Tab-separated table of C-alpha atoms in Angstrom:
chain	number	residue	atom	x	y	z
F	1	UNK	CA	-3.731	3.845	-7.131
F	2	UNK	CA	-3.802	7.630	-7.455
F	3	UNK	CA	-7.153	7.533	-9.236
F	4	UNK	CA	-8.563	5.404	-6.421
F	5	UNK	CA	-7.457	7.744	-3.620
F	6	UNK	CA	-8.831	10.746	-5.523
F	7	UNK	CA	-12.156	8.922	-5.891
F	8	UNK	CA	-12.173	8.114	-2.169
F	9	UNK	CA	-11.407	11.757	-1.358
F	10	UNK	CA	-14.302	12.960	-3.498
F	11	UNK	CA	-16.687	10.502	-1.828
F	12	UNK	CA	-15.508	11.522	1.649
F	13	UNK	CA	-16.062	15.199	0.864
F	14	UNK	CA	-19.549	14.556	-0.500
F	15	UNK	CA	-20.556	12.408	2.473
F	16	UNK	CA	-19.177	14.958	4.949
F	17	UNK	CA	-21.077	17.771	3.257
F	18	UNK	CA	-24.297	15.745	3.223
F	19	UNK	CA	-23.921	14.876	6.917
F	20	UNK	CA	-23.157	18.464	7.966
F	21	UNK	CA	-25.993	19.927	5.886
F	22	UNK	CA	-28.666	17.591	7.217
F	23	UNK	CA	-27.367	17.783	10.768
F	24	UNK	CA	-27.844	21.543	10.761
F	25	UNK	CA	-31.302	21.211	9.199
F	26	UNK	CA	-32.585	18.599	11.660
F	27	UNK	CA	-31.051	20.447	14.613
F	28	UNK	CA	-33.005	23.547	13.632
F	29	UNK	CA	-36.274	21.599	13.525
F	30	UNK	CA	-36.081	21.221	17.305
F	31	UNK	CA	-36.661	24.979	17.563
F	32	UNK	CA	-38.663	25.794	14.434
F	33	UNK	CA	-38.493	25.842	10.637
F	34	UNK	CA	-37.835	28.183	7.730
F	35	UNK	CA	-41.034	29.508	6.179
F	36	UNK	CA	-39.250	30.550	2.986
F	37	UNK	CA	-37.892	27.037	2.359
F	38	UNK	CA	-38.188	24.162	4.818
F	39	UNK	CA	-34.952	22.667	3.462
F	40	UNK	CA	-32.885	25.563	4.825
F	41	UNK	CA	-31.170	25.408	8.202
F	42	UNK	CA	-31.649	28.196	10.721
F	43	UNK	CA	-28.377	30.089	10.032
F	44	UNK	CA	-28.940	30.081	6.265
F	45	UNK	CA	-32.616	31.008	6.657
F	46	UNK	CA	-31.749	33.975	8.875
F	47	UNK	CA	-29.441	35.363	6.184
F	48	UNK	CA	-32.229	35.480	3.581
F	49	UNK	CA	-34.280	38.410	4.820
F	50	UNK	CA	-33.352	42.002	5.524
F	51	UNK	CA	-34.918	41.876	8.985
F	52	UNK	CA	-33.916	40.016	12.114
F	53	UNK	CA	-34.393	36.416	11.013
F	54	UNK	CA	-37.829	37.212	9.604
F	55	UNK	CA	-38.228	33.929	7.706
F	56	UNK	CA	-37.523	31.663	10.699
F	57	UNK	CA	-40.612	30.463	12.575
F	58	UNK	CA	-40.209	29.274	16.165
F	59	UNK	CA	-42.477	26.569	17.503
F	60	UNK	CA	-45.157	28.417	19.463
F	61	UNK	CA	-46.438	27.517	22.962
F	62	UNK	CA	-50.019	27.028	21.768
F	63	UNK	CA	-50.151	23.286	22.394
F	64	UNK	CA	-46.961	22.412	24.275
F	65	UNK	CA	-43.990	24.409	25.459
F	66	UNK	CA	-40.905	24.964	23.341
F	67	UNK	CA	-38.875	22.990	25.851
F	68	UNK	CA	-41.170	19.964	25.470
F	69	UNK	CA	-40.812	20.093	21.678
F	70	UNK	CA	-37.044	20.504	22.014
F	71	UNK	CA	-36.729	17.428	24.243
F	72	UNK	CA	-39.279	15.298	22.366
F	73	UNK	CA	-37.832	15.879	18.886
F	74	UNK	CA	-34.263	15.275	20.063
F	75	UNK	CA	-35.302	12.058	21.806
F	76	UNK	CA	-37.063	10.811	18.661
F	77	UNK	CA	-33.869	11.434	16.700
F	78	UNK	CA	-31.683	9.330	18.987
F	79	UNK	CA	-34.282	6.580	19.371
F	80	UNK	CA	-34.415	6.240	15.591
F	81	UNK	CA	-30.620	6.037	15.465
F	82	UNK	CA	-30.556	3.447	18.267
F	83	UNK	CA	-33.150	1.286	16.497
F	84	UNK	CA	-31.051	1.321	13.317
F	85	UNK	CA	-27.944	0.294	15.264
F	86	UNK	CA	-29.726	-2.505	17.146
F	87	UNK	CA	-31.444	-3.840	14.018
F	88	UNK	CA	-28.092	-3.985	12.197
F	89	UNK	CA	-26.299	-5.879	15.014
F	90	UNK	CA	-24.157	-8.851	13.965
F	91	UNK	CA	-24.121	-12.156	15.875
F	92	UNK	CA	-20.554	-13.194	16.602
F	93	UNK	CA	-19.716	-16.695	17.826
F	94	UNK	CA	-16.708	-17.535	19.948
F	95	UNK	CA	-15.718	-18.025	23.549
F	96	UNK	CA	-14.510	-15.223	25.760
F	97	UNK	CA	-16.002	-12.245	27.510
F	98	UNK	CA	-17.209	-8.985	26.063
F	99	UNK	CA	-14.154	-7.113	24.825
F	100	UNK	CA	-15.691	-3.879	23.573
F	101	UNK	CA	-18.371	-1.362	24.476
F	102	UNK	CA	-20.109	-2.180	21.164
F	103	UNK	CA	-20.602	-5.832	22.135
F	104	UNK	CA	-23.220	-7.510	24.330
F	105	UNK	CA	-23.220	-11.132	25.477
F	106	UNK	CA	-26.200	-13.260	24.454
F	107	UNK	CA	-24.795	-16.590	25.687
F	108	UNK	CA	-21.351	-17.915	26.687
F	109	UNK	CA	-20.549	-18.508	23.014
F	110	UNK	CA	-22.613	-15.814	21.218
F	111	UNK	CA	-22.229	-12.039	21.299
F	112	UNK	CA	-24.064	-9.216	19.565
F	113	UNK	CA	-21.693	-6.762	17.922
F	114	UNK	CA	-23.203	-3.317	17.304
F	115	UNK	CA	-20.886	-2.214	14.514
F	116	UNK	CA	-22.902	0.948	13.923
F	117	UNK	CA	-22.377	2.221	17.480
F	118	UNK	CA	-19.522	4.229	18.902
F	119	UNK	CA	-16.765	5.946	16.977
F	120	UNK	CA	-15.376	2.895	15.184
F	121	UNK	CA	-11.763	4.026	15.502
F	122	UNK	CA	-10.577	1.040	17.621
F	123	UNK	CA	-12.046	-1.373	15.089
F	124	UNK	CA	-10.444	0.496	12.165
F	125	UNK	CA	-7.095	0.272	13.961
F	126	UNK	CA	-7.625	-3.489	14.385
F	127	UNK	CA	-8.409	-3.910	10.683
F	128	UNK	CA	-5.296	-1.976	9.675
F	129	UNK	CA	-3.285	-4.177	12.057
F	130	UNK	CA	-4.315	-7.242	10.055
F	131	UNK	CA	-7.471	-8.461	11.780
F	132	UNK	CA	-10.597	-9.297	9.790
F	133	UNK	CA	-13.964	-7.952	10.981
F	134	UNK	CA	-16.555	-9.136	8.468
F	135	UNK	CA	-19.156	-6.542	7.543
F	136	UNK	CA	-17.701	-3.709	9.621
F	137	UNK	CA	-16.719	-1.620	6.580
F	138	UNK	CA	-19.631	-2.770	4.404
F	139	UNK	CA	-22.504	-0.930	2.769
F	140	UNK	CA	-25.082	-1.743	5.483
F	141	UNK	CA	-23.001	-0.375	8.359
F	142	UNK	CA	-22.038	2.632	6.217
F	143	UNK	CA	-25.723	3.522	5.781
F	144	UNK	CA	-26.471	3.003	9.490
F	145	UNK	CA	-23.453	5.073	10.510
F	146	UNK	CA	-24.249	7.917	8.112
F	147	UNK	CA	-27.934	8.412	8.897
F	148	UNK	CA	-27.533	7.530	12.562
F	149	UNK	CA	-24.754	10.086	12.927
F	150	UNK	CA	-26.934	12.802	11.397
F	151	UNK	CA	-29.728	12.045	13.864
F	152	UNK	CA	-27.435	11.867	16.905
F	153	UNK	CA	-25.554	15.077	16.179
F	154	UNK	CA	-28.823	16.888	15.442
F	155	UNK	CA	-30.399	15.695	18.692
F	156	UNK	CA	-28.084	17.767	20.883
F	157	UNK	CA	-26.604	14.998	23.035
F	158	UNK	CA	-22.890	14.797	23.778
F	159	UNK	CA	-22.093	12.981	20.547
F	160	UNK	CA	-19.551	14.298	18.079
F	161	UNK	CA	-19.120	13.308	14.451
F	162	UNK	CA	-15.326	13.422	14.302
F	163	UNK	CA	-14.714	9.792	15.343
F	164	UNK	CA	-17.486	8.228	13.252
F	165	UNK	CA	-16.267	10.145	10.199
F	166	UNK	CA	-13.113	7.993	10.313
F	167	UNK	CA	-15.200	4.803	10.101
F	168	UNK	CA	-17.386	6.280	7.354
F	169	UNK	CA	-14.314	7.279	5.339
F	170	UNK	CA	-12.712	3.867	5.899
F	171	UNK	CA	-15.924	2.203	4.714
F	172	UNK	CA	-15.915	4.338	1.570
F	173	UNK	CA	-12.297	3.363	0.955
F	174	UNK	CA	-13.053	-0.314	1.449
F	175	UNK	CA	-16.089	-0.210	-0.862
F	176	UNK	CA	-14.225	1.788	-3.531
F	177	UNK	CA	-11.521	-0.897	-3.781
F	178	UNK	CA	-14.126	-3.247	-5.227
F	179	UNK	CA	-13.948	-1.263	-8.476
F	180	UNK	CA	-10.277	-2.146	-8.943
F	181	UNK	CA	-9.464	-5.847	-8.805
F	182	UNK	CA	-5.810	-5.142	-7.986
F	183	UNK	CA	-6.845	-3.616	-4.649
F	184	UNK	CA	-9.918	-5.720	-3.959
F	185	UNK	CA	-7.999	-9.003	-3.963
F	186	UNK	CA	-4.856	-7.729	-2.232
F	187	UNK	CA	-5.379	-7.109	1.489
F	188	UNK	CA	-2.119	-5.202	1.903
F	189	UNK	CA	-2.967	-2.710	-0.850
F	190	UNK	CA	-6.551	-2.451	0.437
F	191	UNK	CA	-5.225	-1.433	3.848
F	192	UNK	CA	-3.144	1.311	2.236
F	193	UNK	CA	-6.330	2.760	0.757
F	194	UNK	CA	-8.114	2.492	4.112
F	195	UNK	CA	-5.215	4.373	5.757
F	196	UNK	CA	-5.598	7.151	3.184
F	197	UNK	CA	-9.359	7.176	3.722
F	198	UNK	CA	-8.898	7.530	7.501
F	199	UNK	CA	-6.789	10.629	6.857
F	200	UNK	CA	-9.583	12.025	4.673
F	201	UNK	CA	-12.111	11.353	7.439
F	202	UNK	CA	-10.187	13.488	9.919
F	203	UNK	CA	-9.575	16.091	7.211
F	204	UNK	CA	-13.280	16.708	6.593
F	205	UNK	CA	-14.143	16.466	10.298
F	206	UNK	CA	-11.724	19.170	11.416
F	207	UNK	CA	-10.917	20.945	8.161
F	208	UNK	CA	-7.278	19.879	8.591
F	209	UNK	CA	-5.776	17.766	5.765
F	210	UNK	CA	-2.286	17.685	7.285
F	211	UNK	CA	-3.759	16.797	10.674
F	212	UNK	CA	-5.587	13.920	9.008
F	213	UNK	CA	-2.352	12.529	7.598
F	214	UNK	CA	-0.662	12.805	10.994
F	215	UNK	CA	-3.620	11.076	12.645
F	216	UNK	CA	-3.460	8.190	10.187
F	217	UNK	CA	0.312	7.951	10.639
F	218	UNK	CA	0.371	8.105	14.442
F	219	UNK	CA	-2.905	6.558	15.549
F	220	UNK	CA	-4.493	4.077	13.161
F	221	UNK	CA	-1.862	2.780	10.720
F	222	UNK	CA	0.738	0.130	11.519
F	223	UNK	CA	2.475	0.259	8.122
F	224	UNK	CA	2.859	3.694	6.580
F	225	UNK	CA	5.505	3.946	3.813
F	226	UNK	CA	6.245	7.184	1.971
F	227	UNK	CA	3.978	6.212	-0.936
F	228	UNK	CA	1.046	5.755	1.430
F	229	UNK	CA	1.793	9.100	3.072
F	230	UNK	CA	1.675	10.942	-0.260
F	231	UNK	CA	-1.554	9.205	-1.251
F	232	UNK	CA	-3.065	9.941	2.156
F	233	UNK	CA	-2.202	13.624	1.769
F	234	UNK	CA	-3.745	13.652	-1.709
F	235	UNK	CA	-6.900	11.946	-0.460
F	236	UNK	CA	-7.206	14.361	2.487
F	237	UNK	CA	-6.679	17.441	0.288
F	238	UNK	CA	-9.225	16.295	-2.298
F	239	UNK	CA	-11.771	15.591	0.453
F	240	UNK	CA	-11.256	19.054	1.962
F	241	UNK	CA	-11.582	20.774	-1.429
F	242	UNK	CA	-14.790	18.893	-2.245
F	243	UNK	CA	-16.230	19.766	1.168
F	244	UNK	CA	-15.354	23.432	0.646
F	245	UNK	CA	-17.069	23.370	-2.754
F	246	UNK	CA	-20.109	21.680	-1.194
F	247	UNK	CA	-20.297	24.471	1.429
F	248	UNK	CA	-22.812	22.794	3.780
F	249	UNK	CA	-22.984	25.779	6.164
F	250	UNK	CA	-23.361	28.444	3.494
F	251	UNK	CA	-20.388	30.370	4.911
F	252	UNK	CA	-17.505	29.023	2.845
F	253	UNK	CA	-16.014	27.383	5.942
F	254	UNK	CA	-15.049	23.730	6.146
F	255	UNK	CA	-16.248	23.408	9.751
F	256	UNK	CA	-18.357	25.508	12.100
F	257	UNK	CA	-15.423	26.202	14.410
F	258	UNK	CA	-12.933	27.381	11.801
F	259	UNK	CA	-10.650	29.935	13.447
F	260	UNK	CA	-9.084	33.232	12.426
F	261	UNK	CA	-6.061	34.872	14.049
F	262	UNK	CA	-6.149	38.692	13.991
F	263	UNK	CA	-3.752	39.343	16.865
F	264	UNK	CA	-0.719	37.776	18.502
F	265	UNK	CA	-0.711	36.182	21.926
F	266	UNK	CA	1.025	37.877	24.837
F	267	UNK	CA	3.622	36.027	26.893
F	268	UNK	CA	1.609	36.147	30.122
F	269	UNK	CA	-1.243	34.260	28.432
F	270	UNK	CA	0.935	31.147	28.338
F	271	UNK	CA	0.114	30.557	31.991
F	272	UNK	CA	-3.596	30.314	31.131
F	273	UNK	CA	-2.798	27.844	28.338
F	274	UNK	CA	-0.792	25.735	30.782
F	275	UNK	CA	-3.699	25.701	33.235
F	276	UNK	CA	-6.058	24.601	30.452
F	277	UNK	CA	-3.649	21.809	29.534
F	278	UNK	CA	-3.464	20.592	33.137
F	279	UNK	CA	-7.248	20.631	33.425
F	280	UNK	CA	-7.599	18.762	30.132
F	281	UNK	CA	-5.242	16.040	31.275
F	282	UNK	CA	-6.926	15.627	34.661
F	283	UNK	CA	-10.412	15.577	33.168
F	284	UNK	CA	-9.288	13.132	30.476
F	285	UNK	CA	-8.019	10.706	33.117
F	286	UNK	CA	-11.182	11.106	35.200
F	287	UNK	CA	-13.373	10.695	32.114
F	288	UNK	CA	-11.692	7.419	31.163
F	289	UNK	CA	-12.062	5.986	34.654
F	290	UNK	CA	-15.716	6.963	35.041
F	291	UNK	CA	-16.644	5.894	31.527
F	292	UNK	CA	-15.059	2.471	31.965
F	293	UNK	CA	-16.969	2.053	35.219
F	294	UNK	CA	-20.246	2.944	33.506
F	295	UNK	CA	-19.523	0.528	30.654
F	296	UNK	CA	-18.905	-2.262	33.168
F	297	UNK	CA	-22.243	-1.356	34.736
F	298	UNK	CA	-23.896	-1.593	31.315
F	299	UNK	CA	-22.603	-5.106	30.786
F	300	UNK	CA	-23.707	-6.359	34.198
F	301	UNK	CA	-27.162	-4.779	34.539
F	302	UNK	CA	-30.356	-4.307	32.551
F	303	UNK	CA	-28.797	-1.409	30.620
F	304	UNK	CA	-27.036	-3.899	28.376
F	305	UNK	CA	-30.273	-5.743	27.638
F	306	UNK	CA	-32.315	-2.622	26.789
F	307	UNK	CA	-29.976	-0.354	24.792
F	308	UNK	CA	-32.769	1.592	23.079
F	309	UNK	CA	-34.427	2.463	26.398
F	310	UNK	CA	-31.080	3.627	27.768
F	311	UNK	CA	-30.587	5.898	24.770
F	312	UNK	CA	-34.027	7.451	25.277
F	313	UNK	CA	-33.431	8.104	28.986
F	314	UNK	CA	-29.965	9.609	28.477
F	315	UNK	CA	-31.223	11.853	25.667
F	316	UNK	CA	-34.269	13.096	27.577
F	317	UNK	CA	-32.207	13.904	30.670
F	318	UNK	CA	-29.507	15.629	28.618
F	319	UNK	CA	-31.888	17.839	26.658
F	320	UNK	CA	-34.083	18.672	29.659
F	321	UNK	CA	-31.046	19.745	31.677
F	322	UNK	CA	-29.547	21.676	28.752
F	323	UNK	CA	-32.526	23.756	27.663
F	324	UNK	CA	-32.306	26.364	30.421
F	325	UNK	CA	-28.771	27.455	29.514
F	326	UNK	CA	-28.402	29.240	26.139
F	327	UNK	CA	-24.896	27.789	25.798
F	328	UNK	CA	-25.902	24.147	26.243
F	329	UNK	CA	-29.041	24.682	24.185
F	330	UNK	CA	-26.765	25.115	21.185
F	331	UNK	CA	-25.435	22.147	19.298
F	332	UNK	CA	-21.873	21.061	19.974
F	333	UNK	CA	-20.597	22.525	16.714
F	334	UNK	CA	-22.309	25.862	17.313
F	335	UNK	CA	-21.046	26.042	20.893
F	336	UNK	CA	-17.444	25.313	19.929
F	337	UNK	CA	-17.756	27.764	17.039
F	338	UNK	CA	-18.951	30.534	19.379
F	339	UNK	CA	-15.961	29.923	21.660
F	340	UNK	CA	-13.576	30.523	18.749
F	341	UNK	CA	-15.152	33.739	17.451
F	342	UNK	CA	-13.893	37.216	18.241
F	343	UNK	CA	-16.397	39.744	19.516
F	344	UNK	CA	-17.511	42.479	17.084
F	345	UNK	CA	-16.683	46.084	17.784
F	346	UNK	CA	-20.156	46.868	19.059
F	347	UNK	CA	-19.928	44.296	21.820
F	348	UNK	CA	-22.819	42.130	22.820
F	349	UNK	CA	-25.972	42.911	20.878
F	350	UNK	CA	-29.288	43.045	22.656
F	351	UNK	CA	-31.420	40.412	20.984
F	352	UNK	CA	-34.680	38.670	21.731
F	353	UNK	CA	-33.099	35.248	21.228
F	354	UNK	CA	-29.356	35.131	21.807
F	355	UNK	CA	-28.910	31.659	20.375
F	356	UNK	CA	-29.743	33.020	16.914
F	357	UNK	CA	-26.308	34.634	16.858
F	358	UNK	CA	-23.912	32.211	18.476
F	359	UNK	CA	-20.920	34.336	17.525
F	360	UNK	CA	-22.010	37.111	19.920
F	361	UNK	CA	-23.234	34.904	22.706
F	362	UNK	CA	-19.998	35.188	24.678
F	363	UNK	CA	-19.398	38.904	24.098
F	364	UNK	CA	-19.758	41.430	26.904
F	365	UNK	CA	-20.634	45.001	25.888
F	366	UNK	CA	-20.211	47.084	29.041
F	367	UNK	CA	-17.299	45.296	30.614
F	368	UNK	CA	-18.745	45.520	34.125
F	369	UNK	CA	-17.955	42.960	36.796
F	370	UNK	CA	-21.589	41.866	36.963
F	371	UNK	CA	-21.741	41.066	33.250
F	372	UNK	CA	-18.541	39.052	33.418
F	373	UNK	CA	-19.782	37.198	36.501
F	374	UNK	CA	-23.036	36.262	34.729
F	375	UNK	CA	-21.125	35.018	31.688
F	376	UNK	CA	-18.700	33.000	33.817
F	377	UNK	CA	-21.655	31.436	35.613
F	378	UNK	CA	-23.168	30.311	32.302
F	379	UNK	CA	-19.818	28.902	31.202
F	380	UNK	CA	-19.331	27.034	34.492
F	381	UNK	CA	-22.803	25.499	34.285
F	382	UNK	CA	-22.200	24.541	30.651
F	383	UNK	CA	-18.886	22.923	31.597
F	384	UNK	CA	-20.474	20.889	34.392
F	385	UNK	CA	-23.375	19.865	32.158
F	386	UNK	CA	-21.231	18.761	29.218
F	387	UNK	CA	-18.614	17.052	31.391
F	388	UNK	CA	-21.162	14.940	33.284
F	389	UNK	CA	-23.312	13.918	30.322
F	390	UNK	CA	-20.261	13.136	28.168
F	391	UNK	CA	-19.306	10.389	30.610
F	392	UNK	CA	-22.765	8.811	30.437
F	393	UNK	CA	-23.278	9.278	26.686
F	394	UNK	CA	-20.066	7.758	25.354
F	395	UNK	CA	-20.859	4.058	25.096
F	396	UNK	CA	-24.604	4.105	24.401
F	397	UNK	CA	-25.689	2.264	21.278
F	398	UNK	CA	-25.700	5.132	18.802
F	399	UNK	CA	-23.110	6.339	16.277
F	400	UNK	CA	-21.121	8.861	18.275
F	401	UNK	CA	-17.670	10.154	19.062
F	402	UNK	CA	-16.351	12.745	21.462
């Protein structure tokens, strides 16, 4: 059992590193490429030369504008992911209405289940509760989820990889049990391994092994004895160590938004944290209501019959609306990472292209009211953009989480 969870942890770390590395590379291709080595992402390429990102080549406006290339390449990414999801759909027979956003009715007794779409967490919870979903944690869906997730996260739409990483890790756990007959033929023991794998998925997504164990304990598992908890912790730690050794970002960090604490909080800042918590709760409730309404609309209109076209339209609108703001032009990981970074002593550096240094994008040098007002305006527009498109994006037929 211990050998199996270590093996699952190693596989989860390798898959997470592969996904992060290729996501960064493909995301950079929307803006340009590295002349020194095309296999290098933009941040790694910019650290090669002594000058200001001298090896990175931006797409020039000779034929089409940079915005057109940005939108077109991102749309191609998501369309490819949507085609993979649709082609891998499973026909499910049985009476009853559509019960999930990854299902579409074909007839009163036949539904199409897009197992490669969405986050996969509700289905993993159902499997750990004792239900059987044939093929959901198999090799085919694992391949669709892995490559589709890379394309979606690189495209720049409101699609995160944290949720799908749980399904990918659970699939790796399910496939790894086939090596050991004791676990392959015993559903109860197989579910223990899947619980440990789910913890590893959260561990590599957030760089938090203990958080992964708590997630598996509180959210997805229905039976979690002490032995399973220890194996889940081992699996999550091994996955995090392998990901750190893989170093997909070339910085030694597990995730792009890894934080550092150089100073203590002051007591009066607690009020701001409380306000953020209230806003998060209100937006979460509003998001759920609006997203459920949009999913009902998908099932009742042509959107449900043409999922690939819907993906293309949502992606094109998202990228076209996001290009003008340097904050929304960044990928989700880069944007969150910039929000967590402390400003350097020199303040905001004057650069030709601010998005090349996301860590300084939110730093103000002079401290004047005008500079703060301009920054707050960019943040407000980014908030409105991300909040609106998140509602429309969650539920389209691509591998995506929040």
